[in-house]
Tab-separated table of C-alpha atoms in Angstrom:
chain	number	residue	atom	x	y	z
A	1	UNK	CA	50.829	-180.036	-139.966
A	2	UNK	CA	49.891	-177.984	-137.158
A	3	UNK	CA	46.129	-176.872	-136.588
A	4	UNK	CA	46.971	-173.314	-137.332
A	5	UNK	CA	48.837	-174.156	-140.887
A	6	UNK	CA	45.670	-176.299	-141.513
A	7	UNK	CA	43.752	-173.046	-141.516
A	8	UNK	CA	45.899	-171.559	-144.634
A	9	UNK	CA	45.467	-174.911	-146.413
A	10	UNK	CA	41.597	-174.599	-145.948
A	11	UNK	CA	41.182	-171.249	-146.168
A	12	UNK	CA	44.035	-169.996	-148.314
A	13	UNK	CA	43.274	-166.362	-148.631
A	14	UNK	CA	43.648	-165.936	-144.751
A	15	UNK	CA	46.968	-164.874	-142.894
A	16	UNK	CA	48.195	-166.292	-139.856
A	17	UNK	CA	47.286	-165.722	-136.982
A	18	UNK	CA	43.604	-166.734	-137.969
A	19	UNK	CA	41.396	-163.616	-137.058
A	20	UNK	CA	37.725	-164.479	-137.214
A	21	UNK	CA	34.746	-162.088	-136.764
A	22	UNK	CA	31.720	-163.487	-134.776
A	23	UNK	CA	28.592	-163.697	-136.632
A	24	UNK	CA	26.718	-160.817	-134.463
A	25	UNK	CA	22.956	-160.911	-134.804
A	26	UNK	CA	21.800	-158.156	-137.038
A	27	UNK	CA	25.036	-156.724	-137.083
A	28	UNK	CA	27.470	-159.091	-139.012
A	29	UNK	CA	26.368	-157.935	-142.506
A	30	UNK	CA	27.542	-158.934	-145.956
A	31	UNK	CA	29.854	-155.974	-146.091
A	32	UNK	CA	31.466	-156.543	-142.803
A	33	UNK	CA	32.365	-160.080	-143.284
A	34	UNK	CA	33.572	-159.681	-146.847
A	35	UNK	CA	35.735	-157.066	-145.682
A	36	UNK	CA	37.219	-159.086	-142.983
A	37	UNK	CA	37.902	-162.194	-145.326
A	38	UNK	CA	39.348	-159.916	-148.014
A	39	UNK	CA	41.629	-158.366	-145.354
A	40	UNK	CA	43.029	-162.046	-144.624
A	41	UNK	CA	40.811	-163.011	-141.866
A	42	UNK	CA	37.417	-165.004	-141.805
A	43	UNK	CA	34.274	-163.254	-141.690
A	44	UNK	CA	30.997	-164.753	-140.311
A	45	UNK	CA	27.678	-163.679	-141.638
A	46	UNK	CA	24.908	-163.511	-139.050
A	47	UNK	CA	22.215	-166.154	-140.016
A	48	UNK	CA	20.706	-165.968	-136.553
A	49	UNK	CA	17.652	-167.476	-135.606
A	50	UNK	CA	15.373	-166.068	-138.518
A	51	UNK	CA	16.873	-166.874	-141.848
A	52	UNK	CA	14.402	-165.188	-143.835
A	53	UNK	CA	16.914	-162.962	-145.246
A	54	UNK	CA	19.765	-165.364	-145.483
A	55	UNK	CA	19.728	-165.850	-149.345
A	56	UNK	CA	19.477	-162.057	-150.091
A	57	UNK	CA	22.489	-161.517	-147.672
A	58	UNK	CA	24.539	-164.298	-149.248
A	59	UNK	CA	23.546	-163.134	-152.591
A	60	UNK	CA	25.031	-159.590	-151.596
A	61	UNK	CA	28.162	-161.309	-150.177
A	62	UNK	CA	28.571	-162.826	-153.505
A	63	UNK	CA	28.536	-159.484	-155.580
A	64	UNK	CA	30.890	-157.947	-152.719
A	65	UNK	CA	33.382	-160.729	-153.128
A	66	UNK	CA	33.505	-160.746	-156.956
A	67	UNK	CA	33.973	-156.924	-156.686
A	68	UNK	CA	37.035	-157.423	-154.310
A	69	UNK	CA	40.468	-156.920	-155.615
A	70	UNK	CA	41.729	-159.544	-153.027
A	71	UNK	CA	42.680	-163.429	-152.865
A	72	UNK	CA	39.006	-164.008	-151.987
A	73	UNK	CA	37.909	-163.198	-155.299
A	74	UNK	CA	40.435	-165.234	-156.974
A	75	UNK	CA	39.445	-168.010	-154.573
A	76	UNK	CA	35.837	-167.852	-155.006
A	77	UNK	CA	36.412	-167.813	-158.852
A	78	UNK	CA	38.243	-170.956	-158.967
A	79	UNK	CA	36.548	-173.109	-156.398
A	80	UNK	CA	33.009	-171.615	-156.311
A	81	UNK	CA	33.250	-171.604	-152.399
A	82	UNK	CA	32.291	-168.297	-150.835
A	83	UNK	CA	35.072	-167.183	-148.849
A	84	UNK	CA	32.744	-166.326	-145.709
A	85	UNK	CA	31.073	-168.285	-143.003
A	86	UNK	CA	27.486	-168.087	-141.805
A	87	UNK	CA	26.708	-168.055	-138.246
A	88	UNK	CA	23.194	-170.055	-136.903
A	89	UNK	CA	21.495	-170.032	-133.869
A	90	UNK	CA	20.147	-173.516	-133.781
A	91	UNK	CA	17.381	-173.009	-131.317
A	92	UNK	CA	15.410	-171.173	-133.884
A	93	UNK	CA	16.828	-171.533	-137.418
A	94	UNK	CA	15.073	-173.497	-139.890
A	95	UNK	CA	17.140	-176.311	-140.891
A	96	UNK	CA	15.513	-176.883	-144.258
A	97	UNK	CA	15.710	-173.314	-145.404
A	98	UNK	CA	19.378	-173.006	-143.928
A	99	UNK	CA	20.651	-175.993	-146.014
A	100	UNK	CA	19.091	-174.951	-149.029
A	101	UNK	CA	21.136	-171.846	-148.734
A	102	UNK	CA	24.205	-173.340	-148.075
A	103	UNK	CA	23.841	-175.710	-150.889
A	104	UNK	CA	23.327	-172.960	-153.235
A	105	UNK	CA	25.788	-170.426	-151.897
A	106	UNK	CA	28.521	-172.832	-150.528
A	107	UNK	CA	30.115	-170.558	-147.788
A	108	UNK	CA	33.541	-172.099	-146.542
A	109	UNK	CA	32.105	-172.548	-142.932
A	110	UNK	CA	29.102	-172.907	-140.793
A	111	UNK	CA	29.258	-171.745	-137.196
A	112	UNK	CA	26.596	-173.495	-134.893
A	113	UNK	CA	25.395	-172.378	-131.680
A	114	UNK	CA	22.555	-172.283	-129.147
A	115	UNK	CA	20.876	-175.675	-129.564
A	116	UNK	CA	18.329	-176.563	-127.118
A	117	UNK	CA	20.075	-180.018	-126.829
A	118	UNK	CA	23.811	-180.464	-127.153
A	119	UNK	CA	25.121	-182.481	-128.915
A	120	UNK	CA	21.722	-183.875	-130.235
A	121	UNK	CA	20.156	-181.320	-132.006
A	122	UNK	CA	23.547	-180.440	-133.912
A	123	UNK	CA	23.682	-183.653	-135.654
A	124	UNK	CA	21.271	-183.271	-138.614
A	125	UNK	CA	22.916	-179.712	-139.028
A	126	UNK	CA	26.471	-181.344	-139.288
A	127	UNK	CA	25.373	-184.205	-141.388
A	128	UNK	CA	23.098	-182.315	-144.083
A	129	UNK	CA	25.664	-179.409	-144.272
A	130	UNK	CA	28.474	-182.019	-145.139
A	131	UNK	CA	26.092	-183.817	-147.640
A	132	UNK	CA	25.106	-180.879	-149.640
A	133	UNK	CA	28.647	-179.465	-149.771
A	134	UNK	CA	30.578	-182.686	-150.280
A	135	UNK	CA	32.250	-181.644	-146.841
A	136	UNK	CA	33.610	-178.328	-148.560
A	137	UNK	CA	31.872	-176.279	-146.084
A	138	UNK	CA	33.541	-176.563	-142.769
A	139	UNK	CA	31.642	-177.117	-139.598
A	140	UNK	CA	32.385	-174.844	-136.632
A	141	UNK	CA	30.934	-175.383	-133.285
A	142	UNK	CA	30.656	-172.770	-130.436
A	143	UNK	CA	30.969	-174.402	-126.936
A	144	UNK	CA	31.424	-173.032	-123.276
A	145	UNK	CA	32.413	-175.811	-121.275
A	146	UNK	CA	34.519	-178.746	-121.049
A	147	UNK	CA	31.905	-181.257	-121.164
A	148	UNK	CA	30.241	-179.437	-124.164
A	149	UNK	CA	33.508	-179.440	-126.105
A	150	UNK	CA	34.295	-183.224	-125.545
A	151	UNK	CA	30.654	-184.091	-126.237
A	152	UNK	CA	30.596	-182.147	-129.597
A	153	UNK	CA	34.088	-183.397	-130.792
A	154	UNK	CA	33.138	-186.913	-130.054
A	155	UNK	CA	29.739	-186.719	-131.773
A	156	UNK	CA	30.173	-184.505	-134.751
A	157	UNK	CA	33.740	-184.423	-135.419
A	158	UNK	CA	33.736	-180.866	-136.065
A	159	UNK	CA	36.424	-178.963	-138.224
A	160	UNK	CA	36.891	-176.495	-135.840
A	161	UNK	CA	35.774	-175.938	-131.946
A	162	UNK	CA	35.009	-172.225	-130.883
A	163	UNK	CA	35.895	-171.939	-127.022
A	164	UNK	CA	33.910	-169.011	-125.834
A	165	UNK	CA	35.040	-167.683	-122.429
A	166	UNK	CA	32.897	-165.873	-119.964
A	167	UNK	CA	34.111	-162.395	-121.089
A	168	UNK	CA	32.513	-162.709	-124.427
A	169	UNK	CA	29.606	-160.132	-125.335
A	170	UNK	CA	26.266	-160.982	-126.470
A	171	UNK	CA	24.985	-164.472	-125.696
A	172	UNK	CA	26.836	-167.546	-124.129
A	173	UNK	CA	26.584	-169.821	-121.263
A	174	UNK	CA	25.432	-168.169	-117.901
A	175	UNK	CA	28.040	-170.494	-116.231
A	176	UNK	CA	31.181	-170.663	-117.735
A	177	UNK	CA	34.914	-170.032	-117.084
A	178	UNK	CA	37.413	-167.050	-118.384
A	179	UNK	CA	39.135	-168.190	-121.476
A	180	UNK	CA	42.446	-168.214	-119.492
A	181	UNK	CA	41.363	-171.533	-117.834
A	182	UNK	CA	38.879	-172.634	-120.152
A	183	UNK	CA	40.977	-173.112	-123.224
A	184	UNK	CA	43.868	-175.151	-121.679
A	185	UNK	CA	41.318	-177.155	-119.899
A	186	UNK	CA	39.612	-177.974	-123.164
A	187	UNK	CA	42.667	-178.788	-124.821
A	188	UNK	CA	43.796	-181.273	-122.069
A	189	UNK	CA	40.507	-182.848	-121.942
A	190	UNK	CA	40.483	-183.454	-125.901
A	191	UNK	CA	44.407	-184.747	-125.615
A	192	UNK	CA	43.519	-187.150	-122.923
A	193	UNK	CA	40.757	-188.712	-125.497
A	194	UNK	CA	43.360	-188.321	-128.435
A	195	UNK	CA	41.145	-185.635	-130.082
A	196	UNK	CA	43.413	-182.561	-129.592
A	197	UNK	CA	45.334	-183.199	-132.885
A	198	UNK	CA	42.283	-183.354	-135.054
A	199	UNK	CA	40.097	-180.438	-133.718
A	200	UNK	CA	41.663	-176.873	-133.802
A	201	UNK	CA	40.459	-174.669	-131.357
A	202	UNK	CA	39.579	-170.987	-131.763
A	203	UNK	CA	39.534	-168.655	-128.792
A	204	UNK	CA	36.599	-166.394	-128.092
A	205	UNK	CA	35.652	-163.861	-125.360
A	206	UNK	CA	37.239	-160.768	-124.375
A	207	UNK	CA	39.738	-160.559	-127.337
A	208	UNK	CA	40.136	-157.156	-129.054
A	209	UNK	CA	43.606	-156.909	-130.117
A	210	UNK	CA	47.008	-158.621	-130.725
A	211	UNK	CA	47.585	-158.860	-126.939
A	212	UNK	CA	44.647	-161.054	-126.528
A	213	UNK	CA	45.346	-163.170	-129.703
A	214	UNK	CA	48.878	-163.797	-128.766
A	215	UNK	CA	47.570	-164.836	-125.328
A	216	UNK	CA	45.073	-167.303	-126.711
A	217	UNK	CA	47.989	-168.770	-128.792
A	218	UNK	CA	49.943	-169.336	-125.460
A	219	UNK	CA	46.987	-170.898	-124.088
A	220	UNK	CA	46.528	-173.396	-127.110
A	221	UNK	CA	44.607	-171.665	-129.660
A	222	UNK	CA	45.201	-171.679	-133.112
A	223	UNK	CA	43.510	-168.356	-133.806
A	224	UNK	CA	40.940	-166.055	-132.336
A	225	UNK	CA	37.624	-164.609	-132.679
A	226	UNK	CA	36.730	-160.915	-131.953
A	227	UNK	CA	32.953	-159.542	-131.827
A	228	UNK	CA	32.993	-156.622	-129.802
A	229	UNK	CA	36.292	-155.016	-131.607
A	230	UNK	CA	34.138	-155.114	-134.720
A	231	UNK	CA	31.246	-153.400	-133.285
A	232	UNK	CA	33.463	-150.116	-133.919
A	233	UNK	CA	33.926	-150.931	-137.574
A	234	UNK	CA	32.698	-148.740	-140.470
A	235	UNK	CA	31.393	-151.678	-141.876
A	236	UNK	CA	29.314	-153.023	-139.090
A	237	UNK	CA	25.415	-152.555	-139.668
A	238	UNK	CA	25.117	-150.626	-136.331
A	239	UNK	CA	23.283	-147.666	-135.241
A	240	UNK	CA	25.631	-144.511	-134.306
A	241	UNK	CA	24.209	-144.521	-130.654
A	242	UNK	CA	25.214	-148.160	-130.211
A	243	UNK	CA	28.644	-147.830	-131.617
A	244	UNK	CA	29.070	-144.473	-129.673
A	245	UNK	CA	28.379	-146.439	-126.315
A	246	UNK	CA	30.568	-149.168	-127.212
A	247	UNK	CA	33.436	-146.231	-127.565
A	248	UNK	CA	32.205	-144.617	-124.379
A	249	UNK	CA	32.075	-147.656	-122.012
A	250	UNK	CA	35.224	-148.432	-120.217
A	251	UNK	CA	36.371	-150.949	-117.276
A	252	UNK	CA	34.137	-153.601	-118.799
A	253	UNK	CA	34.335	-155.989	-115.741
A	254	UNK	CA	32.204	-153.560	-113.963
A	255	UNK	CA	30.457	-151.573	-116.846
A	256	UNK	CA	28.952	-154.988	-118.297
A	257	UNK	CA	27.078	-157.484	-117.008
A	258	UNK	CA	25.541	-161.241	-117.963
A	259	UNK	CA	21.705	-160.940	-117.691
A	260	UNK	CA	18.574	-162.138	-119.252
A	261	UNK	CA	17.233	-158.710	-118.826
A	262	UNK	CA	18.020	-157.506	-122.146
A	263	UNK	CA	16.174	-160.337	-124.059
A	264	UNK	CA	13.128	-160.119	-121.928
A	265	UNK	CA	13.098	-156.328	-122.596
A	266	UNK	CA	13.089	-156.949	-126.214
A	267	UNK	CA	10.703	-159.728	-126.001
A	268	UNK	CA	13.098	-162.343	-127.358
A	269	UNK	CA	12.265	-165.426	-124.968
A	270	UNK	CA	13.204	-168.443	-126.954
A	271	UNK	CA	16.798	-168.632	-125.953
A	272	UNK	CA	17.568	-172.275	-123.780
A	273	UNK	CA	17.647	-171.480	-120.028
A	274	UNK	CA	21.282	-171.991	-119.947
A	275	UNK	CA	22.103	-168.655	-121.822
A	276	UNK	CA	22.370	-165.305	-120.992
A	277	UNK	CA	23.690	-161.961	-122.648
A	278	UNK	CA	26.427	-159.529	-121.590
A	279	UNK	CA	25.894	-156.205	-122.345
A	280	UNK	CA	26.540	-152.541	-121.080
A	281	UNK	CA	24.613	-151.935	-117.911
A	282	UNK	CA	21.980	-149.352	-118.745
A	283	UNK	CA	18.376	-148.312	-117.247
A	284	UNK	CA	16.603	-151.262	-118.587
A	285	UNK	CA	19.058	-153.651	-116.396
A	286	UNK	CA	18.833	-151.185	-113.214
A	287	UNK	CA	15.233	-150.803	-113.222
A	288	UNK	CA	14.644	-154.520	-113.313
A	289	UNK	CA	17.402	-155.730	-110.975
A	290	UNK	CA	17.362	-152.903	-108.428
A	291	UNK	CA	14.071	-151.655	-108.901
A	292	UNK	CA	11.986	-154.681	-109.457
A	293	UNK	CA	10.324	-153.489	-112.619
A	294	UNK	CA	8.159	-156.180	-114.312
A	295	UNK	CA	9.312	-157.591	-117.667
A	296	UNK	CA	5.896	-155.904	-119.018
A	297	UNK	CA	6.729	-152.385	-118.067
A	298	UNK	CA	10.382	-152.560	-119.114
A	299	UNK	CA	9.379	-154.019	-122.523
A	300	UNK	CA	6.806	-151.081	-122.808
A	301	UNK	CA	9.543	-148.550	-121.815
A	302	UNK	CA	12.144	-150.263	-124.240
A	303	UNK	CA	9.660	-150.028	-127.287
A	304	UNK	CA	9.261	-146.419	-126.545
A	305	UNK	CA	12.875	-145.809	-126.213
A	306	UNK	CA	13.312	-147.318	-130.104
A	307	UNK	CA	11.595	-144.048	-131.207
A	308	UNK	CA	14.495	-142.112	-129.889
A	309	UNK	CA	16.668	-143.617	-132.438
A	310	UNK	CA	20.396	-142.805	-131.265
A	311	UNK	CA	19.646	-141.184	-128.297
A	312	UNK	CA	18.127	-144.378	-126.924
A	313	UNK	CA	21.588	-145.979	-126.250
A	314	UNK	CA	23.405	-144.860	-123.159
A	315	UNK	CA	23.818	-145.617	-119.546
A	316	UNK	CA	20.743	-143.675	-118.456
A	317	UNK	CA	18.913	-144.854	-121.622
A	318	UNK	CA	17.174	-148.475	-122.331
A	319	UNK	CA	18.342	-149.804	-125.608
A	320	UNK	CA	20.626	-152.764	-125.471
A	321	UNK	CA	24.461	-152.634	-126.054
A	322	UNK	CA	25.627	-156.284	-126.116
A	323	UNK	CA	29.443	-156.023	-125.733
A	324	UNK	CA	32.243	-157.939	-123.800
A	325	UNK	CA	34.469	-157.002	-121.176
A	326	UNK	CA	36.955	-156.152	-123.733
A	327	UNK	CA	34.854	-153.033	-124.421
A	328	UNK	CA	37.131	-150.655	-122.719
A	329	UNK	CA	39.939	-151.302	-125.103
A	330	UNK	CA	37.994	-150.219	-128.103
A	331	UNK	CA	38.542	-146.513	-128.671
A	332	UNK	CA	38.277	-145.518	-132.176
A	333	UNK	CA	36.208	-146.846	-135.309
A	334	UNK	CA	38.480	-148.140	-138.139
A	335	UNK	CA	37.739	-150.068	-140.988
A	336	UNK	CA	37.426	-153.907	-140.789
A	337	UNK	CA	40.485	-154.450	-142.793
A	338	UNK	CA	42.578	-152.275	-140.556
A	339	UNK	CA	41.218	-153.907	-137.497
A	340	UNK	CA	42.153	-157.531	-138.956
A	341	UNK	CA	45.686	-156.453	-140.172
A	342	UNK	CA	46.578	-154.302	-137.012
A	343	UNK	CA	45.649	-157.281	-135.103
A	344	UNK	CA	47.786	-159.576	-136.710
A	345	UNK	CA	50.714	-157.360	-136.970
A	346	UNK	CA	50.431	-156.544	-133.246
A	347	UNK	CA	50.404	-160.285	-132.684
A	348	UNK	CA	53.253	-160.934	-134.719
A	349	UNK	CA	55.468	-158.067	-132.911
A	350	UNK	CA	54.223	-159.419	-129.637
A	351	UNK	CA	55.423	-162.923	-130.185
A	352	UNK	CA	58.675	-161.617	-131.814
A	353	UNK	CA	59.381	-159.836	-128.519
A	354	UNK	CA	58.542	-163.041	-126.330
A	355	UNK	CA	60.662	-165.146	-128.566
A	356	UNK	CA	63.758	-162.850	-128.256
A	357	UNK	CA	63.788	-163.113	-124.408
């Protein structure tokens, strides 16, 4: 059985190729992730580093799943497993509260990312998730280097490795490679240790349409994650100003940048040092990097900008627009269902054309 066919066995409502939506902090709401799963993908709810609202968000996801006219509803009714995943930022998320919510709501997967020490800090998460769900909740781990992938695969035996390349929006490793080279090198390293047949790889970073998914499959992935594309979805919990900036930005290699400025401006200082975040270049970044503005002044100006609402986003404004280098390929707002279906259909067409040559 191929890794890609395993997904349809474990997540029977999904359609190939597997398209997952990233657990984007404060944005990946119950409405978004249930819509993604109902369309044949796999949506990941944002658990983040503050899990105080996790149970209420999962309860909303349950109600939306029950109301959905989809295979997800049937799957949940017959299995009791919620057909969405939950993503945690492990450097801050409370383990006991998170495990209690997982035990109660039984999401189909958890996505682990951002531990202070990898893989050591992830071991209790994997062990306890498996214990309270009888391994029905699958373990996804996001990694950004070959060494991380190997160490996680050997220590945790994850069900899925999410291989995040440097083009990704939001947070990732400050030093990492493009998915073009990272994914095949990870695959080769796992194969050398005879781990490649047991751990499916999911590509992440710069993927916004069927072309990126088809390329990921060619590189050896069994599916793909999209984050930036879902920022311009009707179901995303996102301000109009943020969404409009995603639609405006182009040429993502030069209009976005990886930096810790955006975290410092917002007063989020607990990320491990090896991580930064990719966002659209704006005045907060320019003042800090080019103007030498202190973090204290930048943060004060950021707080003032929050009062402007949607006008606080833009190249001359200050509010953070996390987005990947594929942002220039996002030109319209669509429903999450249309995004999933279009991506899958486009991938299928591309593969058919390539196979016919």
